[in-house]
Coordinates of C-alpha atoms in Angstrom, one line a residue:
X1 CA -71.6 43.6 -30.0
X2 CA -74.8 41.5 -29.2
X3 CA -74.9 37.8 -28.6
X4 CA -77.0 36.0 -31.5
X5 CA -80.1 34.3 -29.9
X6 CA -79.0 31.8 -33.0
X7 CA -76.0 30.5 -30.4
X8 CA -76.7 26.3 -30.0
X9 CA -75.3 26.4 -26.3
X10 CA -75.1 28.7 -23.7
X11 CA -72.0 31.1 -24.2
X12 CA -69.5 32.9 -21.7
X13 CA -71.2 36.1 -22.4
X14 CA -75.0 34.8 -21.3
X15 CA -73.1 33.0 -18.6
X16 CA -71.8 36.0 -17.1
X17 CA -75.1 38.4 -17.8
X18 CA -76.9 35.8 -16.0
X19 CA -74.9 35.9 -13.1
X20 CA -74.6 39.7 -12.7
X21 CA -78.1 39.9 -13.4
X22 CA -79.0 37.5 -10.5
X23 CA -76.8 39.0 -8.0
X24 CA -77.6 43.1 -8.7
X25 CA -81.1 41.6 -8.5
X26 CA -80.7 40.1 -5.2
X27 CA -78.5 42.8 -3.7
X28 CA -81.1 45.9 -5.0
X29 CA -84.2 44.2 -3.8
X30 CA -82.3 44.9 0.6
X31 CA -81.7 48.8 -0.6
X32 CA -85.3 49.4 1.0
X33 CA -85.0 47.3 4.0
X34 CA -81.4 48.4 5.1
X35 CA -82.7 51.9 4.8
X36 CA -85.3 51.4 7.6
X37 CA -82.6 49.8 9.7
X38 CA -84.9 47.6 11.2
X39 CA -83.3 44.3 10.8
X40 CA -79.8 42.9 11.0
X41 CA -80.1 40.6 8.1
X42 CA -81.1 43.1 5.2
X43 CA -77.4 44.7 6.0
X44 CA -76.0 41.0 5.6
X45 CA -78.0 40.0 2.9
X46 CA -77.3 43.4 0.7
X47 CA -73.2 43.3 1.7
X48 CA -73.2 39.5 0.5
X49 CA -75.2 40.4 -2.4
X50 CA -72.8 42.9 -3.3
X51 CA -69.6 40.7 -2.6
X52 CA -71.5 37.9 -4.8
X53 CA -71.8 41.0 -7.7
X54 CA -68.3 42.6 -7.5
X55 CA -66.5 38.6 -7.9
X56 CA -68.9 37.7 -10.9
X57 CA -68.0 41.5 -12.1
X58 CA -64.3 41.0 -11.4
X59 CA -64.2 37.7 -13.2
X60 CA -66.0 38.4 -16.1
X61 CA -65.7 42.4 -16.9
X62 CA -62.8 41.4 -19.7
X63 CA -65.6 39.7 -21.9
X64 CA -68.3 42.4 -21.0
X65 CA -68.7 46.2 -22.1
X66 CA -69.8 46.9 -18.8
X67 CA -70.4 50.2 -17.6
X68 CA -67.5 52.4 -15.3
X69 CA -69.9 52.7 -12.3
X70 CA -70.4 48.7 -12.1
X71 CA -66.6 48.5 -11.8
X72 CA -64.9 46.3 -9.4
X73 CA -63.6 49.6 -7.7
X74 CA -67.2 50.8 -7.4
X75 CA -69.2 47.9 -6.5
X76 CA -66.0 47.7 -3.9
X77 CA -66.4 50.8 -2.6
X78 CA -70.2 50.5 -1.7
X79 CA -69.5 46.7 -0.3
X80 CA -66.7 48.2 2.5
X81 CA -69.4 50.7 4.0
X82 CA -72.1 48.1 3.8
X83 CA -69.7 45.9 5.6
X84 CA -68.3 48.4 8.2
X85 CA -72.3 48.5 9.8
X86 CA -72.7 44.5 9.0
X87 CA -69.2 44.0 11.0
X88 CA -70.6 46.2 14.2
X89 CA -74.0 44.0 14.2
X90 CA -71.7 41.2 14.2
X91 CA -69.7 41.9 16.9
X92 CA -72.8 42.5 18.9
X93 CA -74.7 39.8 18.4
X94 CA -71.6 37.2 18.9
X95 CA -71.3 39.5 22.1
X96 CA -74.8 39.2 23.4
X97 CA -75.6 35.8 22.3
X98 CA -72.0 33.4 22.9
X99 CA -70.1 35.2 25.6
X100 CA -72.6 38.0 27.9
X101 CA -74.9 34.6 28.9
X102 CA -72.0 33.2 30.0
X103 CA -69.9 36.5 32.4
X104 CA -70.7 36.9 36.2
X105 CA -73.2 39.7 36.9
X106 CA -69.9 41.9 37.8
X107 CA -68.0 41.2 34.0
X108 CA -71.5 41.6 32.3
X109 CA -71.8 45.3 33.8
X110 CA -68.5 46.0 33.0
X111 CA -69.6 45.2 29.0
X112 CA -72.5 48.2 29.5
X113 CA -69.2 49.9 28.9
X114 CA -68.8 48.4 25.1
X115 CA -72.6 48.0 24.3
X116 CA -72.4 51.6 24.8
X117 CA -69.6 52.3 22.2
X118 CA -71.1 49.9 20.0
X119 CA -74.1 51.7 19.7
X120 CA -72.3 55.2 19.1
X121 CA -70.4 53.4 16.3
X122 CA -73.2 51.9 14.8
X123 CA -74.6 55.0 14.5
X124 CA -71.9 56.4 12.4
X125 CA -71.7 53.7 10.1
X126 CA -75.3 54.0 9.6
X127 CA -74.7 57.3 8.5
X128 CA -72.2 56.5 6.2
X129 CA -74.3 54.1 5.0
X130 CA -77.3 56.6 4.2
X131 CA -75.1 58.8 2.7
X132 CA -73.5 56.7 0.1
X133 CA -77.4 55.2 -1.4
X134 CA -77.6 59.1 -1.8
X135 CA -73.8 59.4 -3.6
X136 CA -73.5 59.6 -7.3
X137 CA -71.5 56.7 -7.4
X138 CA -74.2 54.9 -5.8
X139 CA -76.8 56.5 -7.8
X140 CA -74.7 55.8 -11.4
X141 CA -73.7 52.6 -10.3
X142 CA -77.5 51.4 -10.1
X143 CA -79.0 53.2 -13.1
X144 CA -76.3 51.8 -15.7
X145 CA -76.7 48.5 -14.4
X146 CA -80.0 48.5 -14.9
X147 CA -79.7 50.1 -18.3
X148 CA -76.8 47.8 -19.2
X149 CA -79.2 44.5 -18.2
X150 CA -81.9 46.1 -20.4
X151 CA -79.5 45.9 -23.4
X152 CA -76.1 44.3 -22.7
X153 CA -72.8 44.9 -24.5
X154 CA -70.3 42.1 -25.1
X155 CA -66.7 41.7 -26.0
X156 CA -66.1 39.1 -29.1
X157 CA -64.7 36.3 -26.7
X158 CA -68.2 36.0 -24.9
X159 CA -69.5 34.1 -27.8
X160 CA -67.6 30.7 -27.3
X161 CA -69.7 28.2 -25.5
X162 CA -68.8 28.0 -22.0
X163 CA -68.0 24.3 -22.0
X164 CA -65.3 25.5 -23.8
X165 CA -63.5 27.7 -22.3
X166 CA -64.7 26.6 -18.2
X167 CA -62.0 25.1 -16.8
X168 CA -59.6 27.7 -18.2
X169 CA -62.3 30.3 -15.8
X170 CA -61.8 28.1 -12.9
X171 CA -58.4 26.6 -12.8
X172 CA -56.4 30.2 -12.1
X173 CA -58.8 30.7 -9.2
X174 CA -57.8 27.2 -7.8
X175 CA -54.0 27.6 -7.8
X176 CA -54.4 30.8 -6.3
X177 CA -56.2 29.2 -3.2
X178 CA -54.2 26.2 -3.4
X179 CA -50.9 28.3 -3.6
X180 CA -52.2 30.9 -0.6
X181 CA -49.3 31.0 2.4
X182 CA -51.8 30.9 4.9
X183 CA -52.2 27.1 4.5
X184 CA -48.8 26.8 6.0
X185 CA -49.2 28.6 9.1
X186 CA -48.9 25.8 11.8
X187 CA -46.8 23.4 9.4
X188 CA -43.2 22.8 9.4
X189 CA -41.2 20.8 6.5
X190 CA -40.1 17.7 7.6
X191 CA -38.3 15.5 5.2
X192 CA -39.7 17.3 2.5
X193 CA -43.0 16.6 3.5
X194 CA -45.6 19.6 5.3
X195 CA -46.7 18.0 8.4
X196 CA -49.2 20.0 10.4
X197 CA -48.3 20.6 14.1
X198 CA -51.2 19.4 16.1
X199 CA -50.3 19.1 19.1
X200 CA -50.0 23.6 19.5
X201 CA -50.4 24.8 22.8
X202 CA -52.7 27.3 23.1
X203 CA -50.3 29.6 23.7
X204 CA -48.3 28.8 20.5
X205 CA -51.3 29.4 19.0
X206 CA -52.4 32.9 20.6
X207 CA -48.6 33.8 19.2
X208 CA -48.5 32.6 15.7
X209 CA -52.1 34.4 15.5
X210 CA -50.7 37.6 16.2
X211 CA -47.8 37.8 13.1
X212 CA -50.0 35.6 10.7
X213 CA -53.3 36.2 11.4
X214 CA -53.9 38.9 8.2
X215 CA -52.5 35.9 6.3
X216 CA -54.9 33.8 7.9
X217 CA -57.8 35.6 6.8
X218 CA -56.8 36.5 3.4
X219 CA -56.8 33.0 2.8
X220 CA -60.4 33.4 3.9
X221 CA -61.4 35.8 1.7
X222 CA -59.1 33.8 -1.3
X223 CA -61.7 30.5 -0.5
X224 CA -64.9 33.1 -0.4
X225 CA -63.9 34.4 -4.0
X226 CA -63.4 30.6 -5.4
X227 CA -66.3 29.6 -3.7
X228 CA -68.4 32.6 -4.9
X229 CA -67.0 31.8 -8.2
X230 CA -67.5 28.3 -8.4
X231 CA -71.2 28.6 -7.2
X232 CA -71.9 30.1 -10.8
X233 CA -71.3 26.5 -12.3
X234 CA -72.4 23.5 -9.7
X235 CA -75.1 22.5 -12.5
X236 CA -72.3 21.9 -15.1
X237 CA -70.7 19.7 -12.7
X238 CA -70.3 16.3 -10.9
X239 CA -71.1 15.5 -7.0
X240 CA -67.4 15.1 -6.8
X241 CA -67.3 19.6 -7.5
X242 CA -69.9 20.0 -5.1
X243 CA -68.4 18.0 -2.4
X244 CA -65.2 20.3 -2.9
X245 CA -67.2 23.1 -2.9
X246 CA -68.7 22.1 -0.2
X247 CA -65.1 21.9 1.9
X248 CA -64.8 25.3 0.8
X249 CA -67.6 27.1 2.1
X250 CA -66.6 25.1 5.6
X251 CA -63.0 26.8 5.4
X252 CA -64.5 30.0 4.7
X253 CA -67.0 29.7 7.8
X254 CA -64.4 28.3 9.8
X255 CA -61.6 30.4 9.2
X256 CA -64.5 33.6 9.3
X257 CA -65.2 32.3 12.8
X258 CA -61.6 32.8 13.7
X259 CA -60.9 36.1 12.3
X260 CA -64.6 37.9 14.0
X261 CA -63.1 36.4 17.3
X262 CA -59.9 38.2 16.5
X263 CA -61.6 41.4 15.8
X264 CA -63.7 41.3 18.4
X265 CA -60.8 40.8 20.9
X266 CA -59.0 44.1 19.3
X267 CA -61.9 45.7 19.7
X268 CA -62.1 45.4 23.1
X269 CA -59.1 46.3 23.5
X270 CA -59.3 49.5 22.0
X271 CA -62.3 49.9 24.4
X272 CA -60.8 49.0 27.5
X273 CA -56.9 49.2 26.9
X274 CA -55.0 47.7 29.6
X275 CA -57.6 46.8 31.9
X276 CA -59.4 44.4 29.5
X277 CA -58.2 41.2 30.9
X278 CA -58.5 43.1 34.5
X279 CA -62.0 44.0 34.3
X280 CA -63.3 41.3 31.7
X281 CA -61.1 37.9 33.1
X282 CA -63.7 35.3 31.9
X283 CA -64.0 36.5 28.8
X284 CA -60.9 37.5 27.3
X285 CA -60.5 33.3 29.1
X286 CA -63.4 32.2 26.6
X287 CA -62.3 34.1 23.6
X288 CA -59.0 32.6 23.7
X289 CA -60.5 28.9 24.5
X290 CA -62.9 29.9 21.3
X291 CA -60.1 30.8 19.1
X292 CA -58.0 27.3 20.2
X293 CA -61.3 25.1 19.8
X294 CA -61.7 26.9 16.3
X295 CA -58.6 26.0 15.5
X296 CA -59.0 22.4 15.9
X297 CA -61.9 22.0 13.8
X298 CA -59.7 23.7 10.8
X299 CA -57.0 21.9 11.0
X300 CA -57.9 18.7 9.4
X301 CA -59.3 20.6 6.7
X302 CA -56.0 22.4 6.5
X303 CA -54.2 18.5 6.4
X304 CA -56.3 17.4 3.8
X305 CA -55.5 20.3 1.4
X306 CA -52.1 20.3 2.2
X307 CA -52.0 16.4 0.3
X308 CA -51.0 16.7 -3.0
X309 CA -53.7 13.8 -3.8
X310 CA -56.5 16.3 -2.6
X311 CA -55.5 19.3 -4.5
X312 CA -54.8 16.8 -7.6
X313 CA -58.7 16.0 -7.5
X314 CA -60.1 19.5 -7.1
X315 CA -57.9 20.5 -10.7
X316 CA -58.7 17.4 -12.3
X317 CA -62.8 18.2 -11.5
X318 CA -62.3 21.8 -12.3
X319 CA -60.9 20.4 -15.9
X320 CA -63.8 17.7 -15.8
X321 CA -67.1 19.7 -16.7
X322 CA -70.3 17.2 -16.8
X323 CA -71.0 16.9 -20.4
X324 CA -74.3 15.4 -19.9
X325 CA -75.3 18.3 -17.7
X326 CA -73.8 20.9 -20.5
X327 CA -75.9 19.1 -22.9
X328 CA -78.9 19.5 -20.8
X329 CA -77.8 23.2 -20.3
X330 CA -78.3 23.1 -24.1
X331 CA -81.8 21.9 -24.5
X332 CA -82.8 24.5 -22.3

């Protein structure tokens, strides 16, 4: 089925091709870059390209006749190696740039020790990296996209007009993220009422990190798919959407922040087993001060969408599409 160029608005179904058009655009134009492995960023740029593609794929496959090599599986597949080589330059640049500056001469030769490893991994993931562009999967996955873009196949549903149907596309996404467990990590109920414990040692922190933290940063990657998500539609909406949206992206970068410092500290670990806190003191000392400072910047984020007042307003603008912006939409 083909959407009528008659249509008065824009539908779900040009909604949607627009979106996976704009993100497989974006995330093909890196594949030469990251191939040189010259630069950092084209690694970044294609694995949040990708990311950005497999969300609007995810959300919007049910109204789509999209081909089995774009699915959410796929595009999946190819963002996890991507990331495994962007997660190792990450790691080594928060390594070089916030905490080597800052070791005594005697701590920074001791990290010779993990540059070293870091480069053998990197290596590795590089190659895992060159061989999946060379994979069918990869191969199939970029051909039918960019035959399905040439002449795309919809599901009947795709015709409505997307003011109708755009808070129903929005609102599961924000109960999930309002209904994630990890905003309750740090809380205690108190009269029936969450109250946020902010006066955490950082010790009660370093231990509520190590049996929650997964649920930490799921509720991470639950605010980078809403935010991904709501991204699509900041032009059919008020300042009030963007200012949430904007909180978002914060918790995401935040709560990001937290979970590289965790990995990094595992990491190390692994490196140096036992002897980490022996032969790096200072900075297993300015990872953990990291971790407590990043934690205090969250947490009034975390109070504010923990009142029922704030969650309220972030349904009722999700339900509250700009009509005059949809109506411009139209005339275009």
């Amino acid at each position: 089925m083909k959407i009528s160029s008659e249509t008065p608005s824009k539908t779900l179904g040009e909604t949607a091709y627009q979106a996976i058009e704009k993100h497989f655009t974006k995330t093909i134009k890196w594949e030469k870059a990251v191939k040189k492995d010259e630069d950092p960023e084209a690694v970044h740029q294609m694995r949040v390209g990708m990311r950005r593609l497999r969300t609007a794929v995810s959300r919007f496959d049910k109204y789509l006749n999209l081909p089995k090599s774009a699915s959410d599986k796929n595009i999946g597949k190819i963002a996890r190696i991507l990331g495994s080589l962007r997660d190792l330059d990450v790691l080594e640049e928060i390594l070089k740039k916030n905490y080597n500056p800052h070791l005594v001469e005697k701590e920074q030769e001791s990290l010779k020790t993990a540059f070293t490893e870091l480069d053998k991994q990197r290596k590795v993931a590089f190659s895992h990296v060159q061989k999946i562009f060379k994979d069918e999967t990869y191969k199939s996955f970029k051909n039918e996209c960019e035959d399905w873009l040439k002449n795309p196949s919809y599901q009947c549903f795709s015709s409505i007009p997307i003011q109708h149907i755009l808070p129903d596309l929005l609102s599961p996404e924000v109960s999930e993220f309002c209904l994630h467990p990890g905003w309750l990590i740090g809380t205690k109920i108190v009269e029936s009422e969450i109250v946020v414990q902010t006066k955490w040692t950082p010790n009660q922190l370093e231990e509520s990190l190590k049996t929650e933290g997964k649920t930490l940063h799921d509720l991470r990657k639950q605010a980078k798919r809403i935010r991904y998500q709501m991204e699509l539609f900041t032009e059919l909406y008020s300042e009030s959407f963007t200012a949430h949206l904007h909180d978002i992206k914060t918790i995401q970068e935040i709560l990001g922040m937290i979970q590289d410092n965790m990995v990094l500290h595992e990491w190390l670990e692994n490196i140096f087993k036992s002897e980490l806190e022996t032969q790096l003191p200072g900075l297993t000392t300015l990872l953990a001060a990291n971790r407590y400072q990043l934690w205090q910047e969250w947490q009034p984020l975390q109070q504010r969408y923990l009142q029922a007042d704030t969650r309220y307003n972030l349904h009722l603008v999700v339900l509250q599409p700009t009509l005059e912006n949809l109506k411009q939409e139209e005339r275009d």
